[in-house]
Amino acid sequence: MSAAEQPEPLLAGVRVLDMTNVLAGPYAGYQLALMGAEVVKVEVPGSGDLARRLGAAPDLSARGLGASFLAQNAGKRSLTLDLKSPRGGEVMERLVRGSDVLLENFRPGVLERLGFGWERLRGINPRLVYCAVSGFGADGPMSGRPAYDQIVQGLSGMMSATGTPGTGPLRAGFPVADVLGGLAAAFAVSTALVRRERTGIGASVDVSMLETAITAMGWGVSNFLTTGVEPSPIGNENATAAPSGTFAAADGALNIAANKQEQFETLCALVGAPHLASDPRFARREDRKAHRDALREELEKHLARRTAREWERELSEAGVPAARVLSVAEALDLDQVEHRGLVHTLPFPGEEGRELRVLGSGVHVDGAALAPPGPPPVLGEHTAEILREAGFGDEEIDRLREEGTV
């Protein structure tokens, strides 16, 4: 598809004030930017988003371009603003008046104490969609507590269902609660914008990472609500089916999810053990779940004859879900990932001749991958530009800088 044929982004013309830090909120803002929104990142002068100092490269963190920041802020513009300064409120009011969305992840009540609670915000701009992302939501006995991803993983029950009986509770190896909270926020904002187009009325959206994490556990929670049975840590096994888990092939780990009866029978035939399908221990779903260890032992005898890659190809072609267990580097190197255009190469912020690779979206729109419109911003890079758009003259901007407002 040529540049001239590119469809208009879904959120073209939507301006987002992104007042978020670290991951959950910035991730939400990044998803909106990938959908075409213009995202203005509002940061504290001198320090900015904490994520600017986080990541695997200390030299980048020291420059305010930590890997954690670079990952979730491409395509945004950065404006610095001290809301506690004498004129900070004046600048903020103008920004709110010209925006469609305000996204923040302060602790509940912080923005209100700074003079910009929901009542004030909608008085300034009745069409505004205000989205607050927090660990536990805007009200309730835990609302004021600090929360990071690990805290939410533990409180949500996720950790209790992860690991093995021998390891005890384990956190997921990536910030799943943060990302889920960000996705929920981006979805809620987009939905609120749809209503606003119909009615002209904005909305206040309150996103709880804890509740989002609990809802994301799916059958682990629904089984308990329906039957009283809590999920337990069973490693790489699937509690609902067998054989469904991670198995040893000749050269490494292979995931197999033969959840349907016909898939199990096909699996048995392909590995050269058709008799297993009629073995009384394995003939039916519940039998296989009750004897999953014995079934694993039998299957791995046959899986050991070939590599995980070979089994992946043969089983998948026969309709049995199967795939190798890959590292992040191997996953990004998959032909499928390259074909879909998930990874995007951008100019490195503030450095000529250096490139930065970031992830786009897992969503394609009208057949096109969603790419960030530009690199992540240097702290305060667009302050003067955005203030001019808000109606400030150059002399006023100079005074705001001298006063420490921006």
XYZ file of C-alpha atoms in Angstrom:
406
model
C 0.000 0.000 0.000
C 1.534 3.327 -1.046
C 1.665 6.414 1.171
C -1.104 7.973 -0.910
C -3.314 4.934 -0.279
C -2.803 4.847 3.497
C -6.187 5.091 5.268
C -6.808 7.947 7.676
C -5.842 6.812 11.203
C -8.814 5.819 13.324
C -8.120 8.475 15.971
C -6.941 11.225 13.619
C -7.750 14.645 15.066
C -7.937 13.400 18.672
C -5.549 15.176 21.066
C -4.513 13.344 24.237
C -2.857 14.973 27.247
C -0.751 12.112 28.599
C 0.197 12.905 32.208
C 1.254 9.348 32.993
C 4.427 7.728 34.273
C 6.302 4.420 34.020
C 4.226 1.784 32.186
C 0.457 1.261 32.557
C -0.499 4.836 31.652
C 2.226 5.419 29.034
C 1.301 2.088 27.432
C -2.301 3.296 27.122
C -1.138 6.559 25.574
C 1.093 4.679 23.145
C -1.783 2.491 21.975
C -3.815 5.637 21.297
C -0.868 7.172 19.421
C -0.564 4.059 17.255
C -4.242 4.460 16.390
C -3.524 7.965 15.163
C -4.159 10.213 18.156
C -1.896 13.198 18.729
C -0.412 12.520 22.163
C 1.135 15.339 24.201
C 3.212 13.955 27.043
C 3.109 16.348 30.002
C 6.206 15.876 32.181
C 7.753 17.450 35.253
C 10.540 19.888 34.327
C 14.029 18.534 34.913
C 13.081 14.911 35.556
C 10.119 13.828 33.455
C 8.673 10.347 33.378
C 10.424 7.991 35.839
C 10.733 5.502 32.982
C 13.299 7.829 31.414
C 15.684 6.477 34.066
C 14.701 2.808 33.803
C 15.899 0.023 31.544
C 18.750 -2.300 30.661
C 21.161 0.405 29.407
C 22.479 2.633 32.250
C 24.010 5.099 29.787
C 20.606 5.728 28.187
C 18.919 6.023 31.582
C 21.486 8.630 32.616
C 20.505 10.689 29.559
C 16.776 10.503 30.309
C 16.191 8.035 27.481
C 15.860 4.783 29.390
C 14.873 1.711 27.411
C 11.612 1.495 29.356
C 10.700 5.014 28.237
C 11.712 4.500 24.606
C 9.465 1.438 24.365
C 6.161 3.188 25.170
C 6.518 6.782 24.061
C 7.355 6.841 20.364
C 5.345 9.367 18.382
C 4.450 11.479 21.412
C 5.407 15.127 21.897
C 6.921 16.208 25.228
C 5.941 19.349 27.113
C 7.287 20.125 30.567
C 4.944 21.707 33.117
C 5.121 22.283 36.869
C 1.496 22.242 37.980
C 2.538 23.457 41.437
C 4.037 26.655 40.060
C 2.071 29.947 40.234
C 1.173 29.896 36.531
C 1.052 26.128 36.086
C -2.719 26.075 36.447
C -3.147 28.701 33.739
C -1.108 26.650 31.274
C -2.934 23.470 32.234
C -6.331 25.087 31.742
C -5.463 26.125 28.206
C -4.154 22.656 27.406
C -7.327 21.029 28.725
C -9.498 23.401 26.733
C -7.853 22.280 23.498
C -7.730 18.541 24.211
C -10.060 15.594 23.736
C -8.593 13.227 26.330
C -6.700 13.609 29.592
C -4.888 10.456 30.712
C -3.251 10.246 34.153
C -2.023 7.628 36.601
C -1.398 9.605 39.780
C -2.690 8.158 43.002
C -6.419 8.895 43.301
C -7.049 12.468 44.440
C -3.640 13.907 43.493
C -4.823 15.727 40.376
C -7.827 17.077 42.273
C -5.536 18.455 44.976
C -3.598 20.184 42.216
C -6.820 21.915 41.221
C -7.928 19.724 38.347
C -10.461 17.212 39.607
C -13.172 15.931 37.300
C -15.667 18.665 38.148
C -13.150 21.377 37.256
C -12.004 19.561 34.137
C -15.467 19.132 32.662
C -16.268 22.718 33.546
C -13.313 23.759 31.395
C -14.113 21.297 28.605
C -17.474 19.453 28.722
C -16.364 17.226 25.810
C -13.256 15.982 27.624
C -12.717 12.257 28.191
C -10.833 11.983 31.479
C -9.157 8.624 32.184
C -7.442 7.820 35.481
C -5.427 4.602 35.766
C -4.549 3.468 39.280
C -3.672 0.338 41.157
C -7.027 -0.104 42.882
C -9.467 2.437 41.445
C -10.578 5.872 42.568
C -12.474 4.784 45.690
C -12.598 2.029 48.278
C -10.419 1.162 51.303
C -7.302 0.422 49.206
C -7.588 3.314 46.756
C -4.817 5.395 48.327
C -2.193 2.659 48.370
C 0.819 2.735 46.046
C 0.878 -0.066 43.484
C 3.265 -1.474 40.940
C 2.858 -4.441 38.653
C 4.253 -6.977 41.139
C 1.914 -5.787 43.881
C -1.104 -6.217 41.614
C 0.047 -9.615 40.349
C 0.174 -10.824 43.943
C -3.107 -9.308 45.124
C -5.069 -10.401 42.052
C -4.450 -14.126 42.555
C -2.292 -14.332 39.417
C 0.808 -15.368 41.347
C -1.069 -18.039 43.304
C -1.940 -19.766 40.022
C 1.547 -19.469 38.516
C 4.456 -21.850 39.060
C 4.390 -25.421 40.347
C 3.514 -26.996 43.694
C 7.258 -26.991 44.371
C 8.014 -23.381 43.526
C 5.137 -21.721 45.281
C 3.694 -18.465 43.908
C 5.550 -16.908 40.976
C 5.084 -13.630 39.142
C 4.863 -13.610 35.376
C 8.207 -12.741 33.814
C 6.849 -9.541 32.284
C 4.634 -6.699 33.626
C 1.325 -8.274 32.679
C -0.791 -6.289 35.171
C 0.596 -2.974 33.925
C 0.008 -3.872 30.297
C -3.519 -5.118 30.946
C -4.324 -1.894 32.791
C -2.989 0.117 29.860
C -4.996 -1.859 27.337
C -8.155 -1.452 29.403
C -7.572 2.292 29.593
C -7.005 2.647 25.834
C -10.138 0.607 25.136
C -12.218 2.645 27.588
C -11.003 5.962 26.176
C -11.794 4.872 22.631
C -15.254 3.743 23.705
C -15.909 7.028 25.515
C -14.926 8.923 22.372
C -17.550 6.981 20.416
C -20.262 8.091 22.860
C -19.003 11.651 22.742
C -19.407 11.693 18.975
C -23.066 10.738 19.435
C -23.903 12.977 22.380
C -21.223 15.662 22.613
C -20.701 14.713 26.259
C -17.335 13.684 27.720
C -16.779 11.016 30.358
C -14.809 10.155 33.478
C -13.144 6.742 33.161
C -11.740 5.029 36.271
C -9.417 2.074 35.518
C -8.380 -0.303 38.317
C -5.328 -2.441 37.545
C -6.365 -4.905 40.269
C -9.832 -5.453 38.839
C -8.500 -5.602 35.284
C -5.996 -8.281 36.314
C -8.683 -10.351 38.043
C -10.987 -10.208 35.033
C -8.103 -11.250 32.762
C -7.656 -14.547 34.616
C -10.628 -15.946 32.735
C -11.512 -19.517 33.634
C -9.250 -19.377 36.707
C -11.760 -17.037 38.323
C -14.926 -18.271 36.618
C -14.314 -21.828 37.849
C -14.142 -20.521 41.398
C -17.243 -18.347 41.065
C -19.238 -21.225 39.578
C -17.876 -24.279 41.411
C -15.793 -23.002 44.314
C -12.654 -24.616 42.861
C -9.636 -22.327 43.023
C -6.876 -22.477 40.386
C -3.656 -24.094 41.553
C -0.102 -23.798 40.216
C 0.456 -26.712 37.825
C 3.416 -25.390 35.873
C 3.038 -25.567 32.114
C 0.029 -27.866 32.196
C -3.469 -26.783 31.213
C -5.968 -27.593 33.950
C -8.820 -27.946 31.457
C -7.290 -30.510 29.103
C -4.545 -33.076 28.479
C -2.253 -33.436 26.662
C -1.966 -29.662 26.807
C 1.310 -28.258 28.043
C 5.048 -28.266 27.423
C 6.721 -31.490 26.316
C 10.333 -32.513 25.710
C 11.287 -33.139 22.086
C 14.719 -34.241 20.865
C 16.303 -30.815 21.212
C 14.102 -28.755 23.472
C 10.669 -27.737 24.661
C 7.520 -28.083 22.550
C 4.094 -26.758 23.456
C 1.193 -28.996 22.440
C -2.478 -28.162 23.007
C -4.457 -31.177 21.820
C -7.598 -30.002 23.581
C -10.134 -31.686 21.299
C -10.690 -35.428 21.012
C -9.858 -35.456 17.298
C -6.668 -33.509 17.943
C -5.582 -36.056 20.535
C -6.249 -38.935 18.191
C -4.341 -37.221 15.391
C -1.432 -36.544 17.747
C -1.246 -40.195 18.778
C -1.229 -41.330 15.155
C 1.440 -38.840 14.070
C 3.873 -39.653 16.866
C 3.510 -43.355 16.051
C 1.448 -44.363 19.079
C -2.152 -44.772 17.826
C -2.835 -47.253 20.626
C -2.763 -44.432 23.195
C -6.074 -43.107 21.872
C -7.836 -46.298 22.941
C -5.926 -46.848 26.192
C -8.539 -46.723 28.995
C -6.353 -44.260 30.889
C -6.449 -41.775 28.030
C -9.579 -42.487 25.998
C -11.651 -39.541 27.258
C -10.845 -35.990 28.301
C -11.375 -36.578 32.027
C -9.351 -39.818 31.863
C -6.435 -37.948 30.315
C -6.589 -35.210 32.942
C -6.561 -37.833 35.709
C -3.534 -39.591 34.185
C -1.703 -36.637 32.677
C 1.716 -37.656 34.076
C 1.492 -41.144 32.571
C 0.318 -39.679 29.271
C 3.220 -37.253 29.223
C 5.682 -40.082 29.787
C 4.237 -42.096 26.923
C 4.171 -39.179 24.483
C 7.685 -37.990 25.293
C 9.089 -41.409 24.433
C 7.925 -40.800 20.873
C 8.499 -37.038 20.726
C 12.174 -37.660 21.560
C 12.697 -39.050 18.064
C 12.519 -35.654 16.356
C 13.243 -31.973 16.941
C 10.748 -29.475 18.273
C 10.812 -27.609 14.951
C 9.985 -30.785 13.009
C 7.107 -31.664 15.319
C 5.814 -28.079 15.196
C 5.576 -28.211 11.437
C 4.008 -31.683 11.169
C 1.510 -31.332 14.001
C 0.422 -27.828 12.985
C -0.155 -28.904 9.381
C -2.355 -31.728 10.676
C -4.474 -29.356 12.801
C -2.879 -30.098 16.180
C -1.799 -26.829 17.842
C 1.939 -27.127 18.523
C 4.915 -24.772 18.615
C 8.408 -24.433 20.000
C 9.135 -22.428 23.151
C 11.201 -19.470 21.942
C 13.271 -16.717 23.487
C 12.265 -13.093 22.896
C 15.027 -12.790 20.286
C 13.778 -15.882 18.483
C 10.166 -14.700 18.624
C 11.051 -11.350 17.058
C 12.968 -13.218 14.344
C 9.929 -15.230 13.252
C 9.018 -14.807 9.594
C 5.418 -14.222 10.671
C 6.373 -11.294 12.907
C 8.492 -9.769 10.142
C 5.711 -10.258 7.593
C 3.196 -8.431 9.786
C 5.517 -5.466 10.329
C 5.379 -5.458 14.133
C 8.844 -3.972 14.671
C 9.482 -0.425 13.435
C 12.785 1.376 12.927
C 12.893 5.055 13.900
C 15.572 7.730 14.220
C 17.097 7.617 17.692
C 15.988 10.719 19.652
C 18.670 13.380 19.707
C 21.258 11.368 17.747
C 21.898 11.490 14.051
C 22.837 8.260 12.326
C 21.556 5.984 15.089
C 18.418 3.878 14.824
C 15.857 2.747 17.384
C 13.638 -0.303 17.041
C 10.257 -0.316 18.778
C 7.122 -2.423 18.685
C 4.001 -1.223 16.948
C 0.532 -2.674 17.490
C -0.723 -6.220 17.132
C -3.703 -4.720 15.274
C -3.820 -3.986 11.543
C -6.346 -1.441 10.242
C -7.577 -1.665 6.645
C -4.756 -4.077 5.917
C -1.992 -1.836 7.258
C 0.283 -2.235 10.276
C 0.116 0.601 12.819
C 3.408 2.440 13.193
C 4.363 5.289 15.533
C 4.523 8.618 13.684
C 7.968 9.483 15.047
C 10.624 8.709 17.666
C 10.169 9.156 21.411
C 10.718 12.758 22.529
C 13.620 14.251 24.412
C 12.343 15.776 27.664
C 10.549 19.045 26.896
C 11.425 18.834 23.209
C 8.100 20.269 22.034
C 7.269 22.627 24.905
C 7.427 25.879 22.948
C 5.643 24.377 19.947
C 2.715 23.119 22.044
C 2.439 26.344 24.027
C 2.227 28.333 20.814
C -0.604 26.058 19.698
C -2.335 26.850 23.013
C -2.130 30.575 22.260
C 0.997 31.627 24.181
C 3.319 34.117 22.505
C 7.091 33.753 22.420
C 7.633 36.389 25.114
C 5.134 34.635 27.390
C 6.877 31.307 26.786
C 10.219 32.852 27.721
C 8.709 34.178 30.973
C 7.170 30.792 31.770
C 10.603 29.241 31.344
C 12.275 31.873 33.505
C 9.663 31.289 36.231
C 10.228 27.521 36.113
C 6.647 26.829 35.030
C 7.738 24.877 31.951
